[in-house]
């Protein structure tokens, strides 16, 4: 049986190659976060996402920052300077409040492991956390739900912080959860202890900490100018 041989002109060949590139680009653009996480997870072990445990987590190189949530490994992008400056400022103000009241709560900035569900399928690293039950603080991690968790939003963590971690923190018994959006200059506060009441604050005024009855208030005034300068600087990244 003879096969028909089709010869493409140079213009047709170029158009075909361009269409192929566009299709590949569209596929990449439409890829879900789960797809990208799954691809990244293949580097770590011969398991499927959803099957990883703390054994796999601890087997990773020390310089590889990831989180394990319900058996899924999520890569963590290196934080930018605005992110780290904000973590430092929030931690400092929380620590200052606790010490001024001679309180027993402990404040931890990242990175610190949190075995949130006390099982082998989840280990997270919040940006800032407060633990008031000192029995939860063991040598290798915080074992159980912190009282307050703060996450600094970035494009790479947006969906994870707003949806996946919100659900995890709620179900695990975290009393209060903050999402700090530096680009929008807003703080979303979930009062999980009281029927998941939600409040959105601008950064021009202090934000009350609900686990301390609002007596502790975090001010962004001293750092806002620095954050703006960093985020608007030439060559600033979006991480």
PDB file of C-alpha atoms in Angstrom:
ATOM      1  CA  UNK A   1       0.000   0.000   0.000  1.00  0.00           C
ATOM      2  CA  UNK A   2       1.440   3.300  -1.095  1.00  0.00           C
ATOM      3  CA  UNK A   3       1.516   6.116   1.397  1.00  0.00           C
ATOM      4  CA  UNK A   4       0.900   9.646   0.309  1.00  0.00           C
ATOM      5  CA  UNK A   5       3.814  11.902   1.099  1.00  0.00           C
ATOM      6  CA  UNK A   6       2.898  15.471   1.906  1.00  0.00           C
ATOM      7  CA  UNK A   7       5.546  18.139   1.536  1.00  0.00           C
ATOM      8  CA  UNK A   8       5.030  21.327   3.525  1.00  0.00           C
ATOM      9  CA  UNK A   9       6.177  24.647   2.243  1.00  0.00           C
ATOM     10  CA  UNK A  10       8.578  26.662   4.394  1.00  0.00           C
ATOM     11  CA  UNK A  11       5.756  28.994   5.438  1.00  0.00           C
ATOM     12  CA  UNK A  12       3.481  26.076   6.353  1.00  0.00           C
ATOM     13  CA  UNK A  13       6.242  24.419   8.364  1.00  0.00           C
ATOM     14  CA  UNK A  14       6.902  27.632  10.288  1.00  0.00           C
ATOM     15  CA  UNK A  15       3.191  28.046  10.976  1.00  0.00           C
ATOM     16  CA  UNK A  16       2.968  24.458  12.227  1.00  0.00           C
ATOM     17  CA  UNK A  17       5.908  24.959  14.586  1.00  0.00           C
ATOM     18  CA  UNK A  18       4.409  28.217  15.851  1.00  0.00           C
ATOM     19  CA  UNK A  19       1.051  26.534  16.532  1.00  0.00           C
ATOM     20  CA  UNK A  20       2.837  23.766  18.452  1.00  0.00           C
ATOM     21  CA  UNK A  21       4.657  26.329  20.596  1.00  0.00           C
ATOM     22  CA  UNK A  22       1.408  28.184  21.270  1.00  0.00           C
ATOM     23  CA  UNK A  23      -0.319  24.933  22.270  1.00  0.00           C
ATOM     24  CA  UNK A  24       2.490  24.081  24.673  1.00  0.00           C
ATOM     25  CA  UNK A  25       2.351  27.598  26.134  1.00  0.00           C
ATOM     26  CA  UNK A  26      -1.429  27.344  26.591  1.00  0.00           C
ATOM     27  CA  UNK A  27      -1.036  24.004  28.320  1.00  0.00           C
ATOM     28  CA  UNK A  28       1.539  25.444  30.714  1.00  0.00           C
ATOM     29  CA  UNK A  29      -0.607  28.483  31.415  1.00  0.00           C
ATOM     30  CA  UNK A  30      -3.665  26.350  32.163  1.00  0.00           C
ATOM     31  CA  UNK A  31      -1.781  23.868  34.339  1.00  0.00           C
ATOM     32  CA  UNK A  32      -3.181  23.769  37.843  1.00  0.00           C
ATOM     33  CA  UNK A  33      -1.108  24.243  40.978  1.00  0.00           C
ATOM     34  CA  UNK A  34      -1.643  20.554  41.730  1.00  0.00           C
ATOM     35  CA  UNK A  35      -0.041  19.652  38.387  1.00  0.00           C
ATOM     36  CA  UNK A  36       3.033  21.759  39.119  1.00  0.00           C
ATOM     37  CA  UNK A  37       3.305  20.387  42.648  1.00  0.00           C
ATOM     38  CA  UNK A  38       3.004  16.843  41.329  1.00  0.00           C
ATOM     39  CA  UNK A  39       5.810  17.478  38.847  1.00  0.00           C
ATOM     40  CA  UNK A  40       8.012  18.892  41.597  1.00  0.00           C
ATOM     41  CA  UNK A  41       7.216  15.967  43.856  1.00  0.00           C
ATOM     42  CA  UNK A  42       8.651  13.470  41.394  1.00  0.00           C
ATOM     43  CA  UNK A  43      12.115  14.670  42.380  1.00  0.00           C
ATOM     44  CA  UNK A  44      11.769  13.436  45.925  1.00  0.00           C
ATOM     45  CA  UNK A  45      10.761   9.780  45.778  1.00  0.00           C
ATOM     46  CA  UNK A  46       9.095   7.118  43.699  1.00  0.00           C
ATOM     47  CA  UNK A  47       5.682   7.805  45.232  1.00  0.00           C
ATOM     48  CA  UNK A  48       2.625   9.621  44.032  1.00  0.00           C
ATOM     49  CA  UNK A  49       1.492  12.893  45.556  1.00  0.00           C
ATOM     50  CA  UNK A  50      -0.750  12.111  48.504  1.00  0.00           C
ATOM     51  CA  UNK A  51       1.403   9.131  49.527  1.00  0.00           C
ATOM     52  CA  UNK A  52       4.368  10.945  51.096  1.00  0.00           C
ATOM     53  CA  UNK A  53       5.032  10.753  54.844  1.00  0.00           C
ATOM     54  CA  UNK A  54       7.398  12.272  57.369  1.00  0.00           C
ATOM     55  CA  UNK A  55       9.948   9.621  56.433  1.00  0.00           C
ATOM     56  CA  UNK A  56      10.154  11.187  52.958  1.00  0.00           C
ATOM     57  CA  UNK A  57      10.097  14.681  54.432  1.00  0.00           C
ATOM     58  CA  UNK A  58      13.098  14.035  56.675  1.00  0.00           C
ATOM     59  CA  UNK A  59      14.958  12.284  53.857  1.00  0.00           C
ATOM     60  CA  UNK A  60      15.123  15.512  51.817  1.00  0.00           C
ATOM     61  CA  UNK A  61      18.319  17.607  51.768  1.00  0.00           C
ATOM     62  CA  UNK A  62      18.487  20.206  54.545  1.00  0.00           C
ATOM     63  CA  UNK A  63      18.616  23.052  52.028  1.00  0.00           C
ATOM     64  CA  UNK A  64      15.408  21.940  50.293  1.00  0.00           C
ATOM     65  CA  UNK A  65      12.471  23.830  51.816  1.00  0.00           C
ATOM     66  CA  UNK A  66       9.141  22.075  51.412  1.00  0.00           C
ATOM     67  CA  UNK A  67       5.905  21.515  53.276  1.00  0.00           C
ATOM     68  CA  UNK A  68       4.043  18.230  53.571  1.00  0.00           C
ATOM     69  CA  UNK A  69       0.257  18.553  53.622  1.00  0.00           C
ATOM     70  CA  UNK A  70      -1.949  15.459  53.581  1.00  0.00           C
ATOM     71  CA  UNK A  71       0.782  13.453  51.900  1.00  0.00           C
ATOM     72  CA  UNK A  72       1.469  16.070  49.220  1.00  0.00           C
ATOM     73  CA  UNK A  73       4.866  17.761  48.988  1.00  0.00           C
ATOM     74  CA  UNK A  74       4.829  21.497  48.200  1.00  0.00           C
ATOM     75  CA  UNK A  75       7.976  23.350  47.207  1.00  0.00           C
ATOM     76  CA  UNK A  76       8.550  26.594  49.099  1.00  0.00           C
ATOM     77  CA  UNK A  77      10.108  29.480  47.196  1.00  0.00           C
ATOM     78  CA  UNK A  78      12.857  31.410  48.952  1.00  0.00           C
ATOM     79  CA  UNK A  79      11.236  34.429  50.661  1.00  0.00           C
ATOM     80  CA  UNK A  80      12.130  37.925  49.515  1.00  0.00           C
ATOM     81  CA  UNK A  81      13.470  40.669  51.781  1.00  0.00           C
ATOM     82  CA  UNK A  82      10.080  42.372  52.239  1.00  0.00           C
ATOM     83  CA  UNK A  83       8.652  39.046  53.391  1.00  0.00           C
ATOM     84  CA  UNK A  84      11.443  38.454  55.892  1.00  0.00           C
ATOM     85  CA  UNK A  85      11.353  42.013  57.237  1.00  0.00           C
ATOM     86  CA  UNK A  86       7.628  41.606  57.899  1.00  0.00           C
ATOM     87  CA  UNK A  87       8.140  38.251  59.620  1.00  0.00           C
ATOM     88  CA  UNK A  88      10.781  39.829  61.845  1.00  0.00           C
ATOM     89  CA  UNK A  89       8.588  42.828  62.748  1.00  0.00           C
ATOM     90  CA  UNK A  90       5.487  40.779  63.587  1.00  0.00           C
ATOM     91  CA  UNK A  91       7.530  38.329  65.654  1.00  0.00           C
ATOM     92  CA  UNK A  92       9.231  41.159  67.532  1.00  0.00           C
ATOM     93  CA  UNK A  93       5.941  42.852  68.451  1.00  0.00           C
ATOM     94  CA  UNK A  94       4.331  39.593  69.549  1.00  0.00           C
ATOM     95  CA  UNK A  95       7.372  38.660  71.635  1.00  0.00           C
ATOM     96  CA  UNK A  96       7.493  42.128  73.206  1.00  0.00           C
ATOM     97  CA  UNK A  97       3.836  41.872  74.213  1.00  0.00           C
ATOM     98  CA  UNK A  98       4.209  38.407  75.736  1.00  0.00           C
ATOM     99  CA  UNK A  99       7.309  39.423  77.701  1.00  0.00           C
ATOM    100  CA  UNK A 100       5.736  42.649  78.941  1.00  0.00           C
ATOM    101  CA  UNK A 101       2.892  40.588  80.411  1.00  0.00           C
ATOM    102  CA  UNK A 102       5.258  37.876  81.671  1.00  0.00           C
ATOM    103  CA  UNK A 103       3.226  35.436  79.626  1.00  0.00           C
ATOM    104  CA  UNK A 104       4.021  31.797  78.952  1.00  0.00           C
ATOM    105  CA  UNK A 105       3.232  31.802  75.229  1.00  0.00           C
ATOM    106  CA  UNK A 106       6.127  31.192  72.838  1.00  0.00           C
ATOM    107  CA  UNK A 107       6.647  33.071  69.559  1.00  0.00           C
ATOM    108  CA  UNK A 108       8.428  31.390  66.652  1.00  0.00           C
ATOM    109  CA  UNK A 109       9.394  32.959  63.307  1.00  0.00           C
ATOM    110  CA  UNK A 110      10.025  30.648  60.353  1.00  0.00           C
ATOM    111  CA  UNK A 111      11.492  28.213  59.755  1.00  0.00           C
ATOM    112  CA  UNK A 112      10.131  25.854  62.399  1.00  0.00           C
ATOM    113  CA  UNK A 113       8.395  22.543  61.730  1.00  0.00           C
ATOM    114  CA  UNK A 114       4.802  22.131  62.881  1.00  0.00           C
ATOM    115  CA  UNK A 115       3.373  18.607  62.944  1.00  0.00           C
ATOM    116  CA  UNK A 116      -0.081  20.092  62.712  1.00  0.00           C
ATOM    117  CA  UNK A 117      -2.306  17.005  62.872  1.00  0.00           C
ATOM    118  CA  UNK A 118       0.064  14.931  65.032  1.00  0.00           C
ATOM    119  CA  UNK A 119       0.203  12.359  62.231  1.00  0.00           C
ATOM    120  CA  UNK A 120       2.822  11.361  59.630  1.00  0.00           C
ATOM    121  CA  UNK A 121       1.187  13.032  56.605  1.00  0.00           C
ATOM    122  CA  UNK A 122       1.480  16.741  57.431  1.00  0.00           C
ATOM    123  CA  UNK A 123       4.362  19.032  58.401  1.00  0.00           C
ATOM    124  CA  UNK A 124       4.051  22.771  57.764  1.00  0.00           C
ATOM    125  CA  UNK A 125       6.313  25.773  58.305  1.00  0.00           C
ATOM    126  CA  UNK A 126       4.217  28.887  59.048  1.00  0.00           C
ATOM    127  CA  UNK A 127       5.904  32.291  58.756  1.00  0.00           C
ATOM    128  CA  UNK A 128       5.063  33.211  62.360  1.00  0.00           C
ATOM    129  CA  UNK A 129       3.343  31.195  65.060  1.00  0.00           C
ATOM    130  CA  UNK A 130       2.405  31.530  68.706  1.00  0.00           C
ATOM    131  CA  UNK A 131       2.145  28.476  70.960  1.00  0.00           C
ATOM    132  CA  UNK A 132       0.659  28.914  74.440  1.00  0.00           C
ATOM    133  CA  UNK A 133       0.693  25.251  75.441  1.00  0.00           C
ATOM    134  CA  UNK A 134       4.399  24.612  76.035  1.00  0.00           C
ATOM    135  CA  UNK A 135       3.853  20.867  76.109  1.00  0.00           C
ATOM    136  CA  UNK A 136       3.387  21.085  72.326  1.00  0.00           C
ATOM    137  CA  UNK A 137       6.951  22.330  71.871  1.00  0.00           C
ATOM    138  CA  UNK A 138       9.259  19.327  71.548  1.00  0.00           C
ATOM    139  CA  UNK A 139      12.832  19.159  70.321  1.00  0.00           C
ATOM    140  CA  UNK A 140      12.199  18.473  66.646  1.00  0.00           C
ATOM    141  CA  UNK A 141       9.001  20.464  66.081  1.00  0.00           C
ATOM    142  CA  UNK A 142       5.796  21.973  67.407  1.00  0.00           C
ATOM    143  CA  UNK A 143       3.567  18.929  67.912  1.00  0.00           C
ATOM    144  CA  UNK A 144      -0.029  19.989  67.378  1.00  0.00           C
ATOM    145  CA  UNK A 145      -1.907  23.153  66.471  1.00  0.00           C
ATOM    146  CA  UNK A 146      -0.437  26.578  67.383  1.00  0.00           C
ATOM    147  CA  UNK A 147      -2.740  29.209  68.858  1.00  0.00           C
ATOM    148  CA  UNK A 148      -1.904  31.841  66.235  1.00  0.00           C
ATOM    149  CA  UNK A 149      -0.517  31.336  62.739  1.00  0.00           C
ATOM    150  CA  UNK A 150       0.599  34.134  60.396  1.00  0.00           C
ATOM    151  CA  UNK A 151       1.368  33.568  56.706  1.00  0.00           C
ATOM    152  CA  UNK A 152       2.875  36.268  54.466  1.00  0.00           C
ATOM    153  CA  UNK A 153       1.229  35.943  51.068  1.00  0.00           C
ATOM    154  CA  UNK A 154       3.261  35.522  47.872  1.00  0.00           C
ATOM    155  CA  UNK A 155       2.169  34.626  44.316  1.00  0.00           C
ATOM    156  CA  UNK A 156       3.666  31.155  44.690  1.00  0.00           C
ATOM    157  CA  UNK A 157       1.775  30.462  47.938  1.00  0.00           C
ATOM    158  CA  UNK A 158      -1.486  32.307  47.248  1.00  0.00           C
ATOM    159  CA  UNK A 159      -3.800  29.339  46.715  1.00  0.00           C
ATOM    160  CA  UNK A 160      -2.096  27.220  49.350  1.00  0.00           C
ATOM    161  CA  UNK A 161      -2.400  29.941  52.029  1.00  0.00           C
ATOM    162  CA  UNK A 162      -5.934  31.060  51.177  1.00  0.00           C
ATOM    163  CA  UNK A 163      -7.549  27.663  50.637  1.00  0.00           C
ATOM    164  CA  UNK A 164      -5.479  24.628  51.570  1.00  0.00           C
ATOM    165  CA  UNK A 165      -3.881  25.984  54.735  1.00  0.00           C
ATOM    166  CA  UNK A 166      -7.031  27.778  55.857  1.00  0.00           C
ATOM    167  CA  UNK A 167      -8.864  24.447  55.822  1.00  0.00           C
ATOM    168  CA  UNK A 168      -5.972  22.641  57.522  1.00  0.00           C
ATOM    169  CA  UNK A 169      -5.565  25.226  60.275  1.00  0.00           C
ATOM    170  CA  UNK A 170      -9.313  25.321  60.874  1.00  0.00           C
ATOM    171  CA  UNK A 171      -9.651  21.558  61.169  1.00  0.00           C
ATOM    172  CA  UNK A 172      -6.509  21.195  63.304  1.00  0.00           C
ATOM    173  CA  UNK A 173      -7.757  23.611  65.964  1.00  0.00           C
ATOM    174  CA  UNK A 174      -5.667  26.743  65.304  1.00  0.00           C
ATOM    175  CA  UNK A 175      -7.418  29.535  67.180  1.00  0.00           C
ATOM    176  CA  UNK A 176      -6.494  32.432  64.903  1.00  0.00           C
ATOM    177  CA  UNK A 177      -5.074  32.657  61.370  1.00  0.00           C
ATOM    178  CA  UNK A 178      -3.664  35.736  59.630  1.00  0.00           C
ATOM    179  CA  UNK A 179      -2.943  36.153  55.919  1.00  0.00           C
ATOM    180  CA  UNK A 180      -0.739  39.217  55.337  1.00  0.00           C
ATOM    181  CA  UNK A 181      -0.955  40.592  51.797  1.00  0.00           C
ATOM    182  CA  UNK A 182       1.942  43.036  51.363  1.00  0.00           C
ATOM    183  CA  UNK A 183       1.024  43.979  47.792  1.00  0.00           C
ATOM    184  CA  UNK A 184      -2.533  44.948  48.728  1.00  0.00           C
ATOM    185  CA  UNK A 185      -1.429  46.209  52.170  1.00  0.00           C
ATOM    186  CA  UNK A 186      -4.138  44.205  53.888  1.00  0.00           C
ATOM    187  CA  UNK A 187      -4.345  41.685  56.707  1.00  0.00           C
ATOM    188  CA  UNK A 188      -7.090  39.052  56.649  1.00  0.00           C
ATOM    189  CA  UNK A 189      -7.821  37.763  60.155  1.00  0.00           C
ATOM    190  CA  UNK A 190      -9.732  34.518  60.667  1.00  0.00           C
ATOM    191  CA  UNK A 191     -10.968  34.206  64.244  1.00  0.00           C
ATOM    192  CA  UNK A 192     -11.264  30.427  64.054  1.00  0.00           C
ATOM    193  CA  UNK A 193     -11.988  30.137  67.763  1.00  0.00           C
ATOM    194  CA  UNK A 194     -15.254  32.025  67.320  1.00  0.00           C
ATOM    195  CA  UNK A 195     -17.097  30.480  64.382  1.00  0.00           C
ATOM    196  CA  UNK A 196     -14.427  31.481  61.831  1.00  0.00           C
ATOM    197  CA  UNK A 197     -15.303  35.183  61.980  1.00  0.00           C
ATOM    198  CA  UNK A 198     -13.346  37.091  59.357  1.00  0.00           C
ATOM    199  CA  UNK A 199     -12.076  40.682  59.371  1.00  0.00           C
ATOM    200  CA  UNK A 200      -9.975  42.569  56.827  1.00  0.00           C
ATOM    201  CA  UNK A 201      -7.665  45.335  58.045  1.00  0.00           C
ATOM    202  CA  UNK A 202      -5.588  47.920  56.226  1.00  0.00           C
ATOM    203  CA  UNK A 203      -2.010  48.353  57.366  1.00  0.00           C
ATOM    204  CA  UNK A 204      -2.384  52.026  58.237  1.00  0.00           C
ATOM    205  CA  UNK A 205      -3.865  51.096  61.612  1.00  0.00           C
ATOM    206  CA  UNK A 206      -2.822  48.482  64.210  1.00  0.00           C
ATOM    207  CA  UNK A 207      -4.336  45.009  63.843  1.00  0.00           C
ATOM    208  CA  UNK A 208      -5.668  43.421  67.078  1.00  0.00           C
ATOM    209  CA  UNK A 209      -4.629  39.901  68.040  1.00  0.00           C
ATOM    210  CA  UNK A 210      -7.759  38.000  69.023  1.00  0.00           C
ATOM    211  CA  UNK A 211      -6.091  35.259  71.090  1.00  0.00           C
ATOM    212  CA  UNK A 212      -4.958  38.051  73.436  1.00  0.00           C
ATOM    213  CA  UNK A 213      -8.407  39.628  73.517  1.00  0.00           C
ATOM    214  CA  UNK A 214      -7.339  42.486  71.230  1.00  0.00           C
ATOM    215  CA  UNK A 215      -5.064  43.881  73.940  1.00  0.00           C
ATOM    216  CA  UNK A 216      -2.049  43.118  71.729  1.00  0.00           C
ATOM    217  CA  UNK A 217      -2.087  45.081  68.482  1.00  0.00           C
ATOM    218  CA  UNK A 218       0.410  44.685  65.642  1.00  0.00           C
ATOM    219  CA  UNK A 219       1.464  47.939  63.991  1.00  0.00           C
ATOM    220  CA  UNK A 220       2.778  47.972  60.424  1.00  0.00           C
ATOM    221  CA  UNK A 221       3.500  51.707  60.490  1.00  0.00           C
ATOM    222  CA  UNK A 222       7.221  51.344  61.155  1.00  0.00           C
ATOM    223  CA  UNK A 223       7.797  48.828  58.395  1.00  0.00           C
ATOM    224  CA  UNK A 224       5.303  49.828  55.710  1.00  0.00           C
ATOM    225  CA  UNK A 225       7.587  52.387  54.092  1.00  0.00           C
ATOM    226  CA  UNK A 226      10.417  49.836  53.914  1.00  0.00           C
ATOM    227  CA  UNK A 227       8.132  47.181  52.427  1.00  0.00           C
ATOM    228  CA  UNK A 228       6.858  49.612  49.787  1.00  0.00           C
ATOM    229  CA  UNK A 229      10.396  50.585  48.912  1.00  0.00           C
ATOM    230  CA  UNK A 230      11.499  46.961  48.547  1.00  0.00           C
ATOM    231  CA  UNK A 231       8.493  45.842  46.510  1.00  0.00           C
ATOM    232  CA  UNK A 232       8.795  48.803  44.151  1.00  0.00           C
ATOM    233  CA  UNK A 233      12.568  48.643  43.766  1.00  0.00           C
ATOM    234  CA  UNK A 234      14.121  47.849  40.358  1.00  0.00           C
ATOM    235  CA  UNK A 235      14.559  44.132  39.868  1.00  0.00           C
ATOM    236  CA  UNK A 236      12.248  43.198  42.736  1.00  0.00           C
ATOM    237  CA  UNK A 237      10.808  39.714  42.371  1.00  0.00           C
ATOM    238  CA  UNK A 238       7.315  38.426  42.995  1.00  0.00           C
ATOM    239  CA  UNK A 239       8.165  35.584  45.356  1.00  0.00           C
TER     240      UNK A 239
END
